[in-house]
XYZ file of C-alpha atoms in Angstrom:
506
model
C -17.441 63.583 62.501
C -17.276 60.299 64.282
C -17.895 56.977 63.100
C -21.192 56.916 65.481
C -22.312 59.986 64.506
C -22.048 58.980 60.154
C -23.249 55.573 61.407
C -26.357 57.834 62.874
C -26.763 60.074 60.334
C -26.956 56.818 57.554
C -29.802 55.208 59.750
C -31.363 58.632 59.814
C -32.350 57.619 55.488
C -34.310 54.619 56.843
C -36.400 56.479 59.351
C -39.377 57.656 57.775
C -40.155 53.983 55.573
C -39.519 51.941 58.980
C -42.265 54.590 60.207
C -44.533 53.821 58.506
C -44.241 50.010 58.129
C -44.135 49.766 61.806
C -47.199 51.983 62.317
C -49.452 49.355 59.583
C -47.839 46.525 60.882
C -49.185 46.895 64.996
C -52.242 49.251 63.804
C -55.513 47.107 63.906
C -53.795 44.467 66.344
C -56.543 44.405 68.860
C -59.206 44.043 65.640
C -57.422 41.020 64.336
C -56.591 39.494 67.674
C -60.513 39.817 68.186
C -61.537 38.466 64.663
C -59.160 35.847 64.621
C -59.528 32.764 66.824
C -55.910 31.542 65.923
C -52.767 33.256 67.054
C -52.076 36.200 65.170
C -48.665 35.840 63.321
C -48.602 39.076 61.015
C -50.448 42.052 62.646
C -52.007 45.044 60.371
C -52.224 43.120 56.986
C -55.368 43.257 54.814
C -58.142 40.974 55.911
C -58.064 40.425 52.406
C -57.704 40.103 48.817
C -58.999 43.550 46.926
C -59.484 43.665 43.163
C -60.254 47.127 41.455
C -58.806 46.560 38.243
C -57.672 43.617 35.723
C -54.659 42.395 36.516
C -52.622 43.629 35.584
C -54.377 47.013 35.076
C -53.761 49.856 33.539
C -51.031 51.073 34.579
C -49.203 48.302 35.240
C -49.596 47.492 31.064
C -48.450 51.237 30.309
C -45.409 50.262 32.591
C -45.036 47.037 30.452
C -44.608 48.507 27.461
C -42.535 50.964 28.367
C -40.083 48.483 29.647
C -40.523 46.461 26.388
C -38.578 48.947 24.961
C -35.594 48.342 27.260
C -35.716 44.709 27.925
C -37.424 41.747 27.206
C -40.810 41.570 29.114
C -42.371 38.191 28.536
C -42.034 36.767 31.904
C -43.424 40.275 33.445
C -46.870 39.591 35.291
C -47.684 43.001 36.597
C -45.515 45.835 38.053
C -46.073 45.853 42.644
C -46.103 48.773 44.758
C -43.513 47.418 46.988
C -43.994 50.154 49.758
C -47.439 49.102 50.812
C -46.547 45.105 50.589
C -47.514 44.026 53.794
C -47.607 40.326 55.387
C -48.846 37.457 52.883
C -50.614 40.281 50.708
C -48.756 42.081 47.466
C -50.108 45.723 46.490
C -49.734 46.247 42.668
C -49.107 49.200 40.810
C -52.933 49.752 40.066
C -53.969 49.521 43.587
C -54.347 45.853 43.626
C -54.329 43.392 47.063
C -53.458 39.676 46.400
C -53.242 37.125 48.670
C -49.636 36.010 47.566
C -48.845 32.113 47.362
C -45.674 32.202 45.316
C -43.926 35.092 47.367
C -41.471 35.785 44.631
C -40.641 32.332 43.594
C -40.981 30.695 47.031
C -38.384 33.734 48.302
C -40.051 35.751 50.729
C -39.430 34.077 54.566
C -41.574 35.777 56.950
C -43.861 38.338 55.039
C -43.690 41.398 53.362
C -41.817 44.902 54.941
C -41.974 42.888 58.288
C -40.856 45.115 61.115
C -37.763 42.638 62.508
C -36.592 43.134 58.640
C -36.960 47.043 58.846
C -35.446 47.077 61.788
C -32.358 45.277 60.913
C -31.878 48.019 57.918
C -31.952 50.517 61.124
C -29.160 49.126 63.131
C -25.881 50.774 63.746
C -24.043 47.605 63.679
C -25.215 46.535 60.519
C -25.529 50.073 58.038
C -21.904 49.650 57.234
C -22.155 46.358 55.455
C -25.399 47.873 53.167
C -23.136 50.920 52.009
C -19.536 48.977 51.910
C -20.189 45.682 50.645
C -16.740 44.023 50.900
C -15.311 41.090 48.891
C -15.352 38.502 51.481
C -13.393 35.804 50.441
C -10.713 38.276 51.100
C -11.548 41.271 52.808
C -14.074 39.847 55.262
C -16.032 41.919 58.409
C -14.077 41.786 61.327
C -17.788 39.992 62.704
C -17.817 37.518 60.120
C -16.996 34.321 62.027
C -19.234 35.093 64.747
C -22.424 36.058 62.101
C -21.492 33.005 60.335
C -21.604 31.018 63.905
C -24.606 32.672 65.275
C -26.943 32.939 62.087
C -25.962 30.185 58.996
C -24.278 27.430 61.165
C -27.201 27.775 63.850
C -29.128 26.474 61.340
C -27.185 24.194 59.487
C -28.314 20.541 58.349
C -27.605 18.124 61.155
C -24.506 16.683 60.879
C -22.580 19.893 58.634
C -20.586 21.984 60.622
C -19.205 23.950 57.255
C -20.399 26.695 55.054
C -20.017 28.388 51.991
C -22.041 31.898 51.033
C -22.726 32.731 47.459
C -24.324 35.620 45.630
C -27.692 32.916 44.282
C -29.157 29.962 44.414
C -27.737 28.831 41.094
C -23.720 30.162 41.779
C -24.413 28.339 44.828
C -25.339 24.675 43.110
C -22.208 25.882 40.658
C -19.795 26.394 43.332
C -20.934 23.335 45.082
C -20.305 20.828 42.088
C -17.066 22.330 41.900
C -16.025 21.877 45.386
C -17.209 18.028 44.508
C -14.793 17.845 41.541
C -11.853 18.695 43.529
C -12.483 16.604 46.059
C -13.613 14.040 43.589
C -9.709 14.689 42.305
C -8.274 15.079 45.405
C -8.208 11.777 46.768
C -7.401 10.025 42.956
C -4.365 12.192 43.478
C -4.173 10.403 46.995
C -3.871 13.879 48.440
C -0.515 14.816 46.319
C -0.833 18.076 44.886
C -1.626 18.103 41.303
C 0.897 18.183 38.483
C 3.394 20.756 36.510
C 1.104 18.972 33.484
C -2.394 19.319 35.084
C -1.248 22.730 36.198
C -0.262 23.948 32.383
C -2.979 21.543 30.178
C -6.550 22.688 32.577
C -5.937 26.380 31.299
C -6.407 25.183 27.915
C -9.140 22.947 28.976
C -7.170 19.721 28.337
C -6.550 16.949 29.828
C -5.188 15.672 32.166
C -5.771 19.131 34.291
C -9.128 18.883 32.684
C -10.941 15.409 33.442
C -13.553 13.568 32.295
C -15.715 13.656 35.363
C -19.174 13.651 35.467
C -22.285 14.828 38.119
C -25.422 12.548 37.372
C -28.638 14.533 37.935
C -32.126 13.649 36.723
C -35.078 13.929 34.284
C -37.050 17.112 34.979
C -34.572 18.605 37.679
C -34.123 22.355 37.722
C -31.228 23.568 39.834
C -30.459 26.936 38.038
C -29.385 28.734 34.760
C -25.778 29.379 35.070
C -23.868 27.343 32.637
C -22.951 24.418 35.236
C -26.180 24.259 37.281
C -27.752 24.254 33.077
C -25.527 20.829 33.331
C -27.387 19.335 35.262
C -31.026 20.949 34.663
C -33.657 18.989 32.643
C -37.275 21.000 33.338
C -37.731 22.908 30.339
C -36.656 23.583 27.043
C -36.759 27.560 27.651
C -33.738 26.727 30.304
C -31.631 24.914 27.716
C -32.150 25.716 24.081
C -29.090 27.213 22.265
C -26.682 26.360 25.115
C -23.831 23.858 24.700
C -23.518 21.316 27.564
C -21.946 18.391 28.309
C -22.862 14.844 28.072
C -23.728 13.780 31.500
C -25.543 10.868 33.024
C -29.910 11.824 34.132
C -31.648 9.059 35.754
C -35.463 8.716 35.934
C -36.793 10.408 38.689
C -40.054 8.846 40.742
C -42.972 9.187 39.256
C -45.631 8.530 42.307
C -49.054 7.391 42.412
C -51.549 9.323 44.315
C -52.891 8.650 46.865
C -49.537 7.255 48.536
C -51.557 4.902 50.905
C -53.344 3.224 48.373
C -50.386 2.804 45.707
C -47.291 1.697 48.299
C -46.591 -1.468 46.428
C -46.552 0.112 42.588
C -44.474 3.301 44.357
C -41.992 0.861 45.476
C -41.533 -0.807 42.473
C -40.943 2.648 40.611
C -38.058 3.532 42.894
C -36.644 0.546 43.018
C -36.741 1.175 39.167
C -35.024 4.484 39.164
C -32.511 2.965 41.683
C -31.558 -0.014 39.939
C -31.026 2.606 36.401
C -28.293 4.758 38.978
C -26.591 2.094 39.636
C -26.167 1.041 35.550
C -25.452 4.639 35.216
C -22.435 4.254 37.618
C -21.441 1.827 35.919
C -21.981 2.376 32.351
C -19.968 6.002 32.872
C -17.715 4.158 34.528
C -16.458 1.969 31.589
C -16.799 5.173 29.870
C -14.145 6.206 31.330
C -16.227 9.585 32.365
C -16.830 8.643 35.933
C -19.468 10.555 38.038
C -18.062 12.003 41.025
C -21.241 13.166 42.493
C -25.030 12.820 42.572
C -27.226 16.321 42.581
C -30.858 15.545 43.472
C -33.815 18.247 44.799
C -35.449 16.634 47.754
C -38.547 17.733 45.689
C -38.686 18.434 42.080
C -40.152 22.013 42.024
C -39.610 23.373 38.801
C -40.377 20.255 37.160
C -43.600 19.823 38.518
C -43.606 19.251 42.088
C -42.546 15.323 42.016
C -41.579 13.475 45.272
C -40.190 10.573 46.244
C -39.954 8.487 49.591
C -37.287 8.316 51.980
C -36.556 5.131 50.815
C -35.643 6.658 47.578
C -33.106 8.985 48.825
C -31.629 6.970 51.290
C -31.181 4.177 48.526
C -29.533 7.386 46.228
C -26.947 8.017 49.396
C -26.133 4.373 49.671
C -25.334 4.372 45.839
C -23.144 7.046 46.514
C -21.757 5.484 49.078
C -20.858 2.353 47.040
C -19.388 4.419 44.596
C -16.990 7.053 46.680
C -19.198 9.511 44.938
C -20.812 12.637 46.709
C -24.376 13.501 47.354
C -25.913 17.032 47.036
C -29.132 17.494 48.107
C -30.642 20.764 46.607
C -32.592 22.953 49.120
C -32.514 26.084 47.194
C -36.437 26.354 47.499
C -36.993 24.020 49.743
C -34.495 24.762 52.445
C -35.950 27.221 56.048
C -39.004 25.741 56.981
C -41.481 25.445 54.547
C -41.993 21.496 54.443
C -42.807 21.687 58.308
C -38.869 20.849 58.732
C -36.502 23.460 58.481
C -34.618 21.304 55.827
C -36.970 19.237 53.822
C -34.036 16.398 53.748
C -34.644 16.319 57.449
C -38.004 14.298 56.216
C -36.009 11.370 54.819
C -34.254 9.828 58.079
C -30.856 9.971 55.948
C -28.224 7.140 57.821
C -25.764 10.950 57.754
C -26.065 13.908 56.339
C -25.803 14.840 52.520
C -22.022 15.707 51.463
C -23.737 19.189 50.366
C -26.506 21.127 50.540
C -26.949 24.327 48.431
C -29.389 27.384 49.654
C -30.727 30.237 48.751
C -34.384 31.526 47.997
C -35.823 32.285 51.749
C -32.395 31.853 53.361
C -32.240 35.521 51.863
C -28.372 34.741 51.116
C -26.948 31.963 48.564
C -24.172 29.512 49.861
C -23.940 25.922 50.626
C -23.334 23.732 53.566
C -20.572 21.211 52.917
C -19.243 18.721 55.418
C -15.255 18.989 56.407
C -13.703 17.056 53.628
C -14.795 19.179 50.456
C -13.244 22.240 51.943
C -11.279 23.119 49.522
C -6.796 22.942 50.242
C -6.127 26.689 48.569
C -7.753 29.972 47.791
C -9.570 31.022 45.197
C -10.597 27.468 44.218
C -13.986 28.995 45.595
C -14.156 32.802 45.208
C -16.460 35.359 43.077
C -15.826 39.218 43.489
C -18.084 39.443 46.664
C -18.283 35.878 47.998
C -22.149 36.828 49.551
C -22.975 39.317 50.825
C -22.709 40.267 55.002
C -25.678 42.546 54.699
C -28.368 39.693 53.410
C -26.962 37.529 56.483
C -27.786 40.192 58.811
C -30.948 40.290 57.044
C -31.444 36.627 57.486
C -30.740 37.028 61.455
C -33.786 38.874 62.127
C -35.469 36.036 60.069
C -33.822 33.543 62.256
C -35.280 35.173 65.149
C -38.271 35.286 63.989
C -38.553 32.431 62.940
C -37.448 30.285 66.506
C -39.525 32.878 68.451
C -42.553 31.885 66.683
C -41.883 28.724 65.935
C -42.347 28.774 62.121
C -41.297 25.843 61.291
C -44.331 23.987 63.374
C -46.950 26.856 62.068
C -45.623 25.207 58.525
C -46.509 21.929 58.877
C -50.025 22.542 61.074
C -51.022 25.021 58.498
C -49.693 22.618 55.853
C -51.762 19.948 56.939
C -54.985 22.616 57.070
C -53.907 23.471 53.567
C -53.414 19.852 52.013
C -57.111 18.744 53.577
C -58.748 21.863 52.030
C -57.324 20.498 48.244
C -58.009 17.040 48.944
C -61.181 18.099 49.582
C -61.441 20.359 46.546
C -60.276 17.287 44.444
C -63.221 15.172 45.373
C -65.686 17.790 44.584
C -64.126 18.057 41.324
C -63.037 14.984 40.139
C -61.787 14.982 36.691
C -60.131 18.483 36.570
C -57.992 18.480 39.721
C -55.939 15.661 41.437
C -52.674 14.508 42.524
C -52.913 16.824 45.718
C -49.059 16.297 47.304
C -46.809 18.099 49.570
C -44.739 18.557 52.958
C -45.933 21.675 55.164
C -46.948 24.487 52.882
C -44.632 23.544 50.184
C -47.417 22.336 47.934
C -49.055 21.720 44.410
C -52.473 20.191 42.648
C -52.545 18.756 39.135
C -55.014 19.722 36.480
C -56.327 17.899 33.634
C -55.383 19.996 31.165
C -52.097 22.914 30.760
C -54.981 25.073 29.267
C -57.568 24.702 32.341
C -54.385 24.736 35.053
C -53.374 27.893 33.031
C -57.259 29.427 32.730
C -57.477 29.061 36.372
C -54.049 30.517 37.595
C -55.965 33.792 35.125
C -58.793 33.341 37.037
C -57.145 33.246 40.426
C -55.095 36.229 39.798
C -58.473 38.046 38.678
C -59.979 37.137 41.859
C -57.064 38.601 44.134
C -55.095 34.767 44.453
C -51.452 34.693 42.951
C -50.180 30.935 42.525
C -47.201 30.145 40.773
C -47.323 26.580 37.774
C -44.561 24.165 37.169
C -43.996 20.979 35.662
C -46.727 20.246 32.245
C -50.248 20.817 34.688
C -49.292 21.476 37.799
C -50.201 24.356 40.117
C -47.627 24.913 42.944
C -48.144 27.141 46.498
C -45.438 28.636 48.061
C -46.451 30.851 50.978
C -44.904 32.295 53.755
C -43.983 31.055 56.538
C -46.291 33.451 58.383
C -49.168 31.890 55.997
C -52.195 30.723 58.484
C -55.379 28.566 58.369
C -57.551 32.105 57.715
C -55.598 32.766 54.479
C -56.063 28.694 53.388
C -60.059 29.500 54.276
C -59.867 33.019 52.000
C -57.766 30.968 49.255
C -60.206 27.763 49.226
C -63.279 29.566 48.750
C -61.984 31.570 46.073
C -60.471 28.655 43.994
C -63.602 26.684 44.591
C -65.601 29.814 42.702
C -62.529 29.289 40.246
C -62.754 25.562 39.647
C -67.017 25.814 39.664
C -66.537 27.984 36.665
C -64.179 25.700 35.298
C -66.254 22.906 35.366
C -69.357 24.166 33.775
């Protein structure tokens, strides 16, 4: 048998699923073209939410508990019928249709079982890398460079011409403070190559092979739950408790006043605040003898409740660096691909270059990070897992490419955005008292209530109603739609949260 012919007969399993995704997806296309006066991004999907049962229902409890048995299930929601996902709408298992806001923790790019994603499981070229997933950081594709070229580096920060893939977001963050450790070490050694000591005392973790070097990072920043990116995380005490972890620097992050027009004078004085502490924390470190050899920073606190900060903030945070021969990371796990109406929400801060790193994951479908030229690192393995990524979530993450230049997502994000953050600044003034603080770029977004029990009663209340949102920080409810997410889903979503809030507020 040929290699065409098994390559044939593989693509041959994914026939009957693409099928049928491709037949819901253009089926009703002349209805919604009709219906709709906007352009129609996602053809086929519901016209709506559609509740038949609590959620979760029946049998998404008896599924529950029989997982309890196997696992821990106090984070599970409800169990989803992935098959009949379709667009910006999750089916559960008890016949469910929510309008989805959270897509899987911010993951989901362009839209449930979207036909450029089905097709891309059916292509010749790309079956081998689903069935034979090689170890890449030493048995790469013979396509690698190019798919690196033509799909991660065409859509690299401005200014990084390097990049890394990982498995997650949090290896990624991991793997990235590591690659500014050695460089950090690098030039103290003045480029020498380290020593017969450093080489023999690091596998015992001491010194001098093992320094005291530090990354500062800040109150209420989440950038993952491996051991290193737990380091430098400071949300929640669920991430942390019972784990050792080292004493590094955290600096205050901005706390802003809403709304930013009306509080520019107190906002500058609370960055300038959380500036002037970095610097002391350079310094204090520093005398220490601990020195920190990088900053890590989100470009939006997610996890820890949505908090942003002006450009002036972060270009004051790359100047510090600067001062200090100390690297910046900018975090774009969840806020990286186009959801803040740029396709890298650091692209929003006018930076005077680009960060030394930037870490992805989340809708970039693949982990890795971006890195400029000197924090490659001189020998192998320095950077290395088992698989290195994964060649068959970048060929995934083409088709989202595509998709996402050929109907230019990344504008749709920031008109719909704007749609989106005028419908909850609206909301706020009809019910002032319970929700405020309305804040975001493009459709990455979030409200404050007054309460954790009436932000947590209405999330309930949402999810009854067909609406799933996702929390974060103490009161705060955060959206993270697709980037296929238009203004007819922000109209379907506002009227039912104002029926949610109205109830509220009796």
């Amino acid at each position: 048998m040929s290699k065409t012919t098994r390559i044939l007969k593989h693509k041959n399993l994914f026939n009957d699923v693409f099928k049928r995704q491709y037949s819901d997806f253009v089926r009703g296309q002349a209805t919604a073209a009709a219906n709709l006066k906007e352009r129609v991004l996602f053809h086929g999907e519901p016209s709506g939410p559609s509740v038949v049962t609590p959620v979760p229902g029946p049998r998404s409890t008896k599924l529950i508990n029989e997982l309890e048995t196997i696992q821990n299930v106090g984070a599970v929601q409800f169990f989803v019928d992935y098959d009949h996902c379709l667009g910006n709408y999750l089916f559960d298992a008890d016949g469910n249709v929510l309008l989805d806001m959270f897509t899987q923790i911010a993951t989901i790019p362009i839209g449930y079982s979207h036909p450029r994603l089905m097709a891309a499981l059916r292509k010749p070229e790309n079956i081998a890398s689903f069935v034979n997933r090689p170890a890449l950081g030493c048995l790469p594709p013979s396509n690698w460079v190019n798919k690196l070229r033509d799909v991660l580096l065409a859509v690299a920060p401005p200014g990084l011409t390097n990049v890394q893939t990982m498995q997650c977001g949090a290896c990624s963050v991991e793997h990235s403070q590591k690659a500014i450790f050695m460089w950090y070490q690098r030039h103290r050694r003045g480029g020498k190559p380290p020593s017969e000591e450093e080489l023999k005392s690091c596998i015992t973790n001491q010194k001098p092979g093992t320094p005291e070097i530090c990354i500062m990072s800040f109150h209420k920043a989440f950038h993952g739950r491996t051991m290193g990116a737990l380091a430098i995380t400071h949300a929640k005490w669920v991430h942390k408790l019972d784990f050792p972890q080292p004493d590094w620097p955290i600096a205050p992050f901005p706390t802003l006043q809403y709304p930013l027009d009306e509080f520019v004078r107190e906002n500058r004085e609370e960055e300038d605040r959380c500036l002037n502490t970095v610097r002391e924390l350079f310094e204090k470190w520093r005398l220490k003898g601990n020195p920190v050899a990088g900053i890590a920073v989100e470009p939006i606190q997610c996890e820890g409740g949505d908090n942003h900060a002006t450009p002036y903030f972060f270009q004051g945070l790359q100047d510090i660096a600067k001062e200090n021969n100390a690297a910046l990371l900018i975090d774009e796990v969840q806020t990286g691909c186009g959801s803040t109406g740029k396709f890298w929400a650091h692209e929003h801060f006018n930076l005077r270059e680009a960060p030394d790193l930037v870490p992805f994951a989340k809708k970039m479908m693949t982990g890795g990070f971006y890195f400029k030229k000197d924090f490659k690192p001189t020998e192998g393995n320095r950077i290395f897992t088992t698989w290195t990524g994964d060649p068959s979530k970048v060929s995934m993450l083409e088709a989202v490419v595509d998709v996402i230049f050929q109907e230019d997502l990344v504008t749709n994000t920031a008109n719909v955005g704007d749609y989106l953050m005028s419908a909850l600044k609206e909301l706020q003034k009809r019910y002032p008292g319970l929700i405020m603080n309305a804040r975001g770029l493009g459709t990455l977004t979030a409200i404050d209530f007054n309460t954790v029990e009436s932000r947590d009663k209405a999330v309930y209340n949402l999810r009854q109603k067909g609406v799933l949102v996702g929390v974060c920080g103490e009161k705060s409810m955060r959206f993270r739609p697709t980037l296929m997410f238009q203004n007819h889903h922000v109209d379907i979503f506002t009227d039912i949260f104002n029926d949610v809030l109205a109830g509220l507020n009796k």
